[in-house]
């Protein structure tokens, strides 16, 4: 009487297999975009630091980083931004999900997970969300560390009066790339 016919079960299995597959594909796309972002930004940052020190390189972070994010977003249809628990750019405040993922990254890092492996992808309400941690390297301390030279600090304060992104140490999580894609 109440026997479940195999058809609905097959459909459920098919849908979940499809979802897993789609998620894997979205995960791969997100990873590739993060790679492109880093590969475009970092050489420009290093070059600008070489040419004119951190004061010169501020513009790379302030202008180029958002520009790269916009270009990659435009090309791919993904929304791409950077977020932090202690943000410099007022637009880089983490939302509730991003905050919980950043906190999770911090506890994973503390319990020995390699920095490079700190990432998370999740399908939420038809939207695929992905985050990858950005860990503080020695180079980053020039602008995100402690005891910055006064002229540099002043330049930062002019652009970012509410800057919270100072006082970091190498190895700490500076923030993360945060991507999302409307999967439906
Ligand atoms: C030359 C100075 C400078 C250096 C070096 C630098 N940053 Fe930044 N960083 C900035 C500025 C300026 C911003 C604000 C950019 C913006 O307006 O989007 C920023 C923003 C960020 C953000 C976005 C979140 C936020 O707080 O606004 C992250 C993440 C970040 N930096 C990570 C790093 C990492 C990781 C490194 C080292 C690989 C690094 N930065 C090196 C100046 C610098």
PDB file of C-alpha atoms and ligand atoms in Angstrom:
ATOM      1  CA  UNK A   1       0.000   0.000   0.000  1.00  0.00           C
ATOM      2  CA  UNK A   2       2.412   2.598   1.221  1.00  0.00           C
ATOM      3  CA  UNK A   3       5.371   1.144  -0.583  1.00  0.00           C
ATOM      4  CA  UNK A   4       7.632   3.900  -1.902  1.00  0.00           C
ATOM      5  CA  UNK A   5       8.157   3.387  -5.589  1.00  0.00           C
ATOM      6  CA  UNK A   6      11.776   3.526  -6.680  1.00  0.00           C
ATOM      7  CA  UNK A   7      11.146   6.466  -9.006  1.00  0.00           C
ATOM      8  CA  UNK A   8      11.124   9.277  -6.410  1.00  0.00           C
ATOM      9  CA  UNK A   9      14.215   7.801  -4.797  1.00  0.00           C
ATOM     10  CA  UNK A  10      16.026   7.764  -8.129  1.00  0.00           C
ATOM     11  CA  UNK A  11      15.026  11.364  -8.708  1.00  0.00           C
ATOM     12  CA  UNK A  12      16.281  12.393  -5.275  1.00  0.00           C
ATOM     13  CA  UNK A  13      19.587  10.616  -5.901  1.00  0.00           C
ATOM     14  CA  UNK A  14      19.885  12.244  -9.295  1.00  0.00           C
ATOM     15  CA  UNK A  15      19.220  15.714  -7.910  1.00  0.00           C
ATOM     16  CA  UNK A  16      21.735  15.306  -5.106  1.00  0.00           C
ATOM     17  CA  UNK A  17      24.339  13.942  -7.524  1.00  0.00           C
ATOM     18  CA  UNK A  18      23.674  16.951  -9.744  1.00  0.00           C
ATOM     19  CA  UNK A  19      24.013  19.343  -6.800  1.00  0.00           C
ATOM     20  CA  UNK A  20      27.315  17.786  -5.728  1.00  0.00           C
ATOM     21  CA  UNK A  21      28.602  18.000  -9.293  1.00  0.00           C
ATOM     22  CA  UNK A  22      27.478  21.602  -9.730  1.00  0.00           C
ATOM     23  CA  UNK A  23      29.064  22.536  -6.393  1.00  0.00           C
ATOM     24  CA  UNK A  24      32.343  20.943  -7.410  1.00  0.00           C
ATOM     25  CA  UNK A  25      32.341  22.900 -10.636  1.00  0.00           C
ATOM     26  CA  UNK A  26      31.542  26.164  -8.849  1.00  0.00           C
ATOM     27  CA  UNK A  27      34.254  25.394  -6.315  1.00  0.00           C
ATOM     28  CA  UNK A  28      36.777  24.975  -9.130  1.00  0.00           C
ATOM     29  CA  UNK A  29      35.679  28.247 -10.766  1.00  0.00           C
ATOM     30  CA  UNK A  30      35.981  30.117  -7.471  1.00  0.00           C
ATOM     31  CA  UNK A  31      39.466  28.721  -6.821  1.00  0.00           C
ATOM     32  CA  UNK A  32      40.585  29.740 -10.277  1.00  0.00           C
ATOM     33  CA  UNK A  33      39.264  33.303  -9.817  1.00  0.00           C
ATOM     34  CA  UNK A  34      41.047  33.631  -6.468  1.00  0.00           C
ATOM     35  CA  UNK A  35      44.259  32.459  -8.131  1.00  0.00           C
ATOM     36  CA  UNK A  36      43.847  35.020 -10.913  1.00  0.00           C
ATOM     37  CA  UNK A  37      43.157  37.763  -8.382  1.00  0.00           C
ATOM     38  CA  UNK A  38      46.318  36.965  -6.415  1.00  0.00           C
ATOM     39  CA  UNK A  39      48.436  36.463  -9.509  1.00  0.00           C
ATOM     40  CA  UNK A  40      47.390  39.882 -10.849  1.00  0.00           C
ATOM     41  CA  UNK A  41      47.628  41.853  -7.607  1.00  0.00           C
ATOM     42  CA  UNK A  42      50.765  40.536  -5.941  1.00  0.00           C
ATOM     43  CA  UNK A  43      53.322  41.292  -8.702  1.00  0.00           C
ATOM     44  CA  UNK A  44      51.936  44.848  -8.983  1.00  0.00           C
ATOM     45  CA  UNK A  45      52.195  45.298  -5.225  1.00  0.00           C
ATOM     46  CA  UNK A  46      55.767  44.008  -5.127  1.00  0.00           C
ATOM     47  CA  UNK A  47      56.766  46.162  -8.115  1.00  0.00           C
ATOM     48  CA  UNK A  48      55.244  49.323  -6.609  1.00  0.00           C
ATOM     49  CA  UNK A  49      56.972  48.619  -3.262  1.00  0.00           C
ATOM     50  CA  UNK A  50      60.296  48.267  -5.073  1.00  0.00           C
ATOM     51  CA  UNK A  51      59.794  51.494  -6.999  1.00  0.00           C
ATOM     52  CA  UNK A  52      58.586  53.749  -4.228  1.00  0.00           C
ATOM     53  CA  UNK A  53      58.131  51.850  -0.977  1.00  0.00           C
ATOM     54  CA  UNK A  54      54.852  51.279   0.833  1.00  0.00           C
ATOM     55  CA  UNK A  55      53.683  54.868   0.449  1.00  0.00           C
ATOM     56  CA  UNK A  56      53.746  54.414  -3.315  1.00  0.00           C
ATOM     57  CA  UNK A  57      52.208  50.957  -3.120  1.00  0.00           C
ATOM     58  CA  UNK A  58      49.171  52.149  -1.135  1.00  0.00           C
ATOM     59  CA  UNK A  59      47.615  53.141  -4.437  1.00  0.00           C
ATOM     60  CA  UNK A  60      48.000  49.611  -5.780  1.00  0.00           C
ATOM     61  CA  UNK A  61      45.969  48.282  -2.861  1.00  0.00           C
ATOM     62  CA  UNK A  62      43.503  51.158  -2.845  1.00  0.00           C
ATOM     63  CA  UNK A  63      42.895  51.399  -6.598  1.00  0.00           C
ATOM     64  CA  UNK A  64      44.154  48.247  -8.296  1.00  0.00           C
ATOM     65  CA  UNK A  65      42.718  45.672  -5.895  1.00  0.00           C
ATOM     66  CA  UNK A  66      39.105  46.874  -6.235  1.00  0.00           C
ATOM     67  CA  UNK A  67      39.665  47.333  -9.983  1.00  0.00           C
ATOM     68  CA  UNK A  68      40.894  43.748 -10.387  1.00  0.00           C
ATOM     69  CA  UNK A  69      37.920  42.550  -8.358  1.00  0.00           C
ATOM     70  CA  UNK A  70      35.528  44.520 -10.599  1.00  0.00           C
ATOM     71  CA  UNK A  71      37.133  43.241 -13.798  1.00  0.00           C
ATOM     72  CA  UNK A  72      37.102  39.623 -12.681  1.00  0.00           C
ATOM     73  CA  UNK A  73      33.502  39.993 -11.493  1.00  0.00           C
ATOM     74  CA  UNK A  74      32.451  41.517 -14.812  1.00  0.00           C
ATOM     75  CA  UNK A  75      34.114  38.766 -16.824  1.00  0.00           C
ATOM     76  CA  UNK A  76      32.896  35.841 -14.777  1.00  0.00           C
ATOM     77  CA  UNK A  77      29.490  36.798 -13.410  1.00  0.00           C
ATOM     78  CA  UNK A  78      30.736  36.116  -9.873  1.00  0.00           C
ATOM     79  CA  UNK A  79      30.677  38.702  -7.135  1.00  0.00           C
ATOM     80  CA  UNK A  80      34.246  39.009  -5.834  1.00  0.00           C
ATOM     81  CA  UNK A  81      35.449  41.041  -2.885  1.00  0.00           C
ATOM     82  CA  UNK A  82      37.823  40.977   0.035  1.00  0.00           C
ATOM     83  CA  UNK A  83      36.669  41.015   3.636  1.00  0.00           C
ATOM     84  CA  UNK A  84      38.221  41.108   7.072  1.00  0.00           C
ATOM     85  CA  UNK A  85      37.289  40.975  10.756  1.00  0.00           C
ATOM     86  CA  UNK A  86      39.508  44.075  11.135  1.00  0.00           C
ATOM     87  CA  UNK A  87      38.897  45.876   7.880  1.00  0.00           C
ATOM     88  CA  UNK A  88      40.681  48.837   6.352  1.00  0.00           C
ATOM     89  CA  UNK A  89      38.241  49.607   3.550  1.00  0.00           C
ATOM     90  CA  UNK A  90      34.831  50.492   4.999  1.00  0.00           C
ATOM     91  CA  UNK A  91      33.286  48.231   2.340  1.00  0.00           C
ATOM     92  CA  UNK A  92      35.230  45.194   3.531  1.00  0.00           C
ATOM     93  CA  UNK A  93      33.121  44.482   6.608  1.00  0.00           C
ATOM     94  CA  UNK A  94      32.302  40.778   6.785  1.00  0.00           C
ATOM     95  CA  UNK A  95      28.624  39.796   6.802  1.00  0.00           C
ATOM     96  CA  UNK A  96      27.320  37.184   9.264  1.00  0.00           C
ATOM     97  CA  UNK A  97      28.308  34.171   7.129  1.00  0.00           C
ATOM     98  CA  UNK A  98      31.719  35.641   6.247  1.00  0.00           C
ATOM     99  CA  UNK A  99      32.335  36.436   9.905  1.00  0.00           C
ATOM    100  CA  UNK A 100      31.584  32.876  10.976  1.00  0.00           C
ATOM    101  CA  UNK A 101      33.853  31.465   8.248  1.00  0.00           C
ATOM    102  CA  UNK A 102      36.701  33.832   9.199  1.00  0.00           C
ATOM    103  CA  UNK A 103      36.327  32.750  12.831  1.00  0.00           C
ATOM    104  CA  UNK A 104      36.351  29.112  11.725  1.00  0.00           C
ATOM    105  CA  UNK A 105      39.559  29.758   9.705  1.00  0.00           C
ATOM    106  CA  UNK A 106      41.177  31.253  12.809  1.00  0.00           C
ATOM    107  CA  UNK A 107      40.408  28.237  14.950  1.00  0.00           C
ATOM    108  CA  UNK A 108      41.500  25.843  12.167  1.00  0.00           C
ATOM    109  CA  UNK A 109      44.784  27.733  11.822  1.00  0.00           C
ATOM    110  CA  UNK A 110      45.271  27.634  15.600  1.00  0.00           C
ATOM    111  CA  UNK A 111      44.775  23.879  15.594  1.00  0.00           C
ATOM    112  CA  UNK A 112      47.444  23.394  12.956  1.00  0.00           C
ATOM    113  CA  UNK A 113      45.647  23.407   9.605  1.00  0.00           C
ATOM    114  CA  UNK A 114      47.999  24.787   6.918  1.00  0.00           C
ATOM    115  CA  UNK A 115      47.175  28.381   5.938  1.00  0.00           C
ATOM    116  CA  UNK A 116      46.902  27.449   2.268  1.00  0.00           C
ATOM    117  CA  UNK A 117      44.150  24.950   3.014  1.00  0.00           C
ATOM    118  CA  UNK A 118      41.852  27.489   4.691  1.00  0.00           C
ATOM    119  CA  UNK A 119      38.884  27.666   2.361  1.00  0.00           C
ATOM    120  CA  UNK A 120      35.181  26.996   2.439  1.00  0.00           C
ATOM    121  CA  UNK A 121      32.507  26.641  -0.196  1.00  0.00           C
ATOM    122  CA  UNK A 122      28.793  26.278   0.508  1.00  0.00           C
ATOM    123  CA  UNK A 123      25.527  26.341  -1.394  1.00  0.00           C
ATOM    124  CA  UNK A 124      23.182  28.688   0.491  1.00  0.00           C
ATOM    125  CA  UNK A 125      19.682  29.470  -0.807  1.00  0.00           C
ATOM    126  CA  UNK A 126      20.604  28.952  -4.449  1.00  0.00           C
ATOM    127  CA  UNK A 127      23.813  30.900  -4.109  1.00  0.00           C
ATOM    128  CA  UNK A 128      27.267  29.323  -4.036  1.00  0.00           C
ATOM    129  CA  UNK A 129      29.517  31.115  -1.569  1.00  0.00           C
ATOM    130  CA  UNK A 130      33.243  30.604  -1.341  1.00  0.00           C
ATOM    131  CA  UNK A 131      35.951  32.025   0.878  1.00  0.00           C
ATOM    132  CA  UNK A 132      39.703  31.631   0.881  1.00  0.00           C
ATOM    133  CA  UNK A 133      41.857  33.027   3.687  1.00  0.00           C
ATOM    134  CA  UNK A 134      44.618  35.540   3.060  1.00  0.00           C
ATOM    135  CA  UNK A 135      47.352  35.024   5.585  1.00  0.00           C
ATOM    136  CA  UNK A 136      49.679  37.856   6.611  1.00  0.00           C
ATOM    137  CA  UNK A 137      53.127  37.499   5.017  1.00  0.00           C
ATOM    138  CA  UNK A 138      56.148  39.571   6.133  1.00  0.00           C
ATOM    139  CA  UNK A 139      55.590  41.866   3.117  1.00  0.00           C
ATOM    140  CA  UNK A 140      52.086  42.712   4.346  1.00  0.00           C
ATOM    141  CA  UNK A 141      53.413  44.002   7.671  1.00  0.00           C
ATOM    142  CA  UNK A 142      54.746  47.127   5.961  1.00  0.00           C
ATOM    143  CA  UNK A 143      51.157  48.339   5.790  1.00  0.00           C
ATOM    144  CA  UNK A 144      49.284  46.066   8.210  1.00  0.00           C
ATOM    145  CA  UNK A 145      51.881  45.629  10.991  1.00  0.00           C
ATOM    146  CA  UNK A 146      52.903  47.778  13.949  1.00  0.00           C
ATOM    147  CA  UNK A 147      55.033  50.928  14.218  1.00  0.00           C
ATOM    148  CA  UNK A 148      54.445  52.133  10.671  1.00  0.00           C
ATOM    149  CA  UNK A 149      56.390  55.283   9.745  1.00  0.00           C
ATOM    150  CA  UNK A 150      54.335  58.412  10.435  1.00  0.00           C
ATOM    151  CA  UNK A 151      54.006  59.650   6.813  1.00  0.00           C
ATOM    152  CA  UNK A 152      52.741  56.221   5.729  1.00  0.00           C
ATOM    153  CA  UNK A 153      50.304  56.059   8.624  1.00  0.00           C
ATOM    154  CA  UNK A 154      49.040  59.517   7.746  1.00  0.00           C
ATOM    155  CA  UNK A 155      48.530  58.564   4.118  1.00  0.00           C
ATOM    156  CA  UNK A 156      46.556  55.513   5.192  1.00  0.00           C
ATOM    157  CA  UNK A 157      44.454  57.577   7.613  1.00  0.00           C
ATOM    158  CA  UNK A 158      43.568  60.111   4.908  1.00  0.00           C
ATOM    159  CA  UNK A 159      42.073  57.366   2.725  1.00  0.00           C
ATOM    160  CA  UNK A 160      40.789  55.171   5.549  1.00  0.00           C
ATOM    161  CA  UNK A 161      39.956  57.221   8.662  1.00  0.00           C
ATOM    162  CA  UNK A 162      38.354  54.195  10.353  1.00  0.00           C
ATOM    163  CA  UNK A 163      41.170  51.773   9.524  1.00  0.00           C
ATOM    164  CA  UNK A 164      41.262  48.706  11.764  1.00  0.00           C
ATOM    165  CA  UNK A 165      43.810  46.718   9.744  1.00  0.00           C
ATOM    166  CA  UNK A 166      46.954  47.485  11.760  1.00  0.00           C
ATOM    167  CA  UNK A 167      48.904  45.553  14.386  1.00  0.00           C
ATOM    168  CA  UNK A 168      48.974  42.225  12.530  1.00  0.00           C
ATOM    169  CA  UNK A 169      51.759  39.670  12.877  1.00  0.00           C
ATOM    170  CA  UNK A 170      53.088  37.363  10.173  1.00  0.00           C
ATOM    171  CA  UNK A 171      51.085  34.165   9.996  1.00  0.00           C
ATOM    172  CA  UNK A 172      47.832  35.691  11.210  1.00  0.00           C
ATOM    173  CA  UNK A 173      44.746  35.754   9.004  1.00  0.00           C
ATOM    174  CA  UNK A 174      44.537  39.216   7.427  1.00  0.00           C
ATOM    175  CA  UNK A 175      41.218  38.563   5.727  1.00  0.00           C
ATOM    176  CA  UNK A 176      39.793  36.546   2.898  1.00  0.00           C
ATOM    177  CA  UNK A 177      38.633  36.581  -0.655  1.00  0.00           C
ATOM    178  CA  UNK A 178      34.866  36.207  -0.654  1.00  0.00           C
ATOM    179  CA  UNK A 179      33.065  35.097  -3.792  1.00  0.00           C
ATOM    180  CA  UNK A 180      29.480  34.307  -4.597  1.00  0.00           C
ATOM    181  CA  UNK A 181      27.569  33.076  -7.609  1.00  0.00           C
ATOM    182  CA  UNK A 182      23.828  32.842  -8.128  1.00  0.00           C
ATOM    183  CA  UNK A 183      23.599  29.179  -8.981  1.00  0.00           C
ATOM    184  CA  UNK A 184      19.925  29.299  -9.996  1.00  0.00           C
TER     185      UNK A 184
HETATM  186  C1  LIG B   1      51.492  49.175   0.451  1.00  0.00           C
HETATM  187  C2  LIG B   1      50.623  48.915   1.563  1.00  0.00           C
HETATM  188  C3  LIG B   1      49.985  47.562   1.671  1.00  0.00           C
HETATM  189  C4  LIG B   1      50.601  46.346   1.652  1.00  0.00           C
HETATM  190  C5  LIG B   1      52.071  46.053   1.505  1.00  0.00           C
HETATM  191  C6  LIG B   1      49.546  45.369   1.819  1.00  0.00           C
HETATM  192  N1  LIG B   1      48.325  45.975   1.942  1.00  0.00           N
HETATM  193 FE1  LIG B   1      46.554  45.080   2.240  1.00  0.00          FE
HETATM  194  N2  LIG B   1      45.613  46.850   2.103  1.00  0.00           N
HETATM  195  C7  LIG B   1      46.241  48.052   1.906  1.00  0.00           C
HETATM  196  C8  LIG B   1      45.238  49.066   1.618  1.00  0.00           C
HETATM  197  C9  LIG B   1      45.500  50.529   1.306  1.00  0.00           C
HETATM  198  C10 LIG B   1      43.982  48.398   1.670  1.00  0.00           C
HETATM  199  C11 LIG B   1      42.617  48.968   1.371  1.00  0.00           C
HETATM  200  C12 LIG B   1      42.309  48.602  -0.057  1.00  0.00           C
HETATM  201  C13 LIG B   1      40.943  48.943  -0.533  1.00  0.00           C
HETATM  202  O1  LIG B   1      40.552  50.103  -0.454  1.00  0.00           O
HETATM  203  O2  LIG B   1      40.254  48.018  -0.994  1.00  0.00           O
HETATM  204  C14 LIG B   1      44.280  47.018   1.965  1.00  0.00           C
HETATM  205  C15 LIG B   1      43.289  46.058   2.086  1.00  0.00           C
HETATM  206  C16 LIG B   1      43.534  44.724   2.275  1.00  0.00           C
HETATM  207  C17 LIG B   1      42.494  43.715   2.381  1.00  0.00           C
HETATM  208  C18 LIG B   1      40.985  43.935   2.218  1.00  0.00           C
HETATM  209  C19 LIG B   1      40.272  43.997   3.505  1.00  0.00           C
HETATM  210  C20 LIG B   1      40.444  45.317   4.224  1.00  0.00           C
HETATM  211  O3  LIG B   1      40.983  45.271   5.338  1.00  0.00           O
HETATM  212  O4  LIG B   1      40.052  46.370   3.681  1.00  0.00           O
HETATM  213  C21 LIG B   1      43.127  42.534   2.579  1.00  0.00           C
HETATM  214  C22 LIG B   1      42.475  41.181   2.766  1.00  0.00           C
HETATM  215  C23 LIG B   1      44.547  42.809   2.561  1.00  0.00           C
HETATM  216  N3  LIG B   1      44.762  44.148   2.385  1.00  0.00           N
HETATM  217  C24 LIG B   1      45.509  41.838   2.686  1.00  0.00           C
HETATM  218  C25 LIG B   1      46.855  42.091   2.487  1.00  0.00           C
HETATM  219  C26 LIG B   1      47.845  41.035   2.433  1.00  0.00           C
HETATM  220  C27 LIG B   1      47.582  39.555   2.648  1.00  0.00           C
HETATM  221  C28 LIG B   1      49.043  41.642   2.158  1.00  0.00           C
HETATM  222  C29 LIG B   1      50.387  40.979   1.926  1.00  0.00           C
HETATM  223  C30 LIG B   1      50.445  40.016   0.856  1.00  0.00           C
HETATM  224  C31 LIG B   1      48.790  43.070   2.074  1.00  0.00           C
HETATM  225  N4  LIG B   1      47.453  43.293   2.254  1.00  0.00           N
HETATM  226  C32 LIG B   1      49.762  44.012   1.837  1.00  0.00           C
HETATM  227  C33 LIG B   1      47.594  48.301   1.944  1.00  0.00           C
HETATM  228  C34 LIG B   1      48.560  47.326   1.857  1.00  0.00           C
END
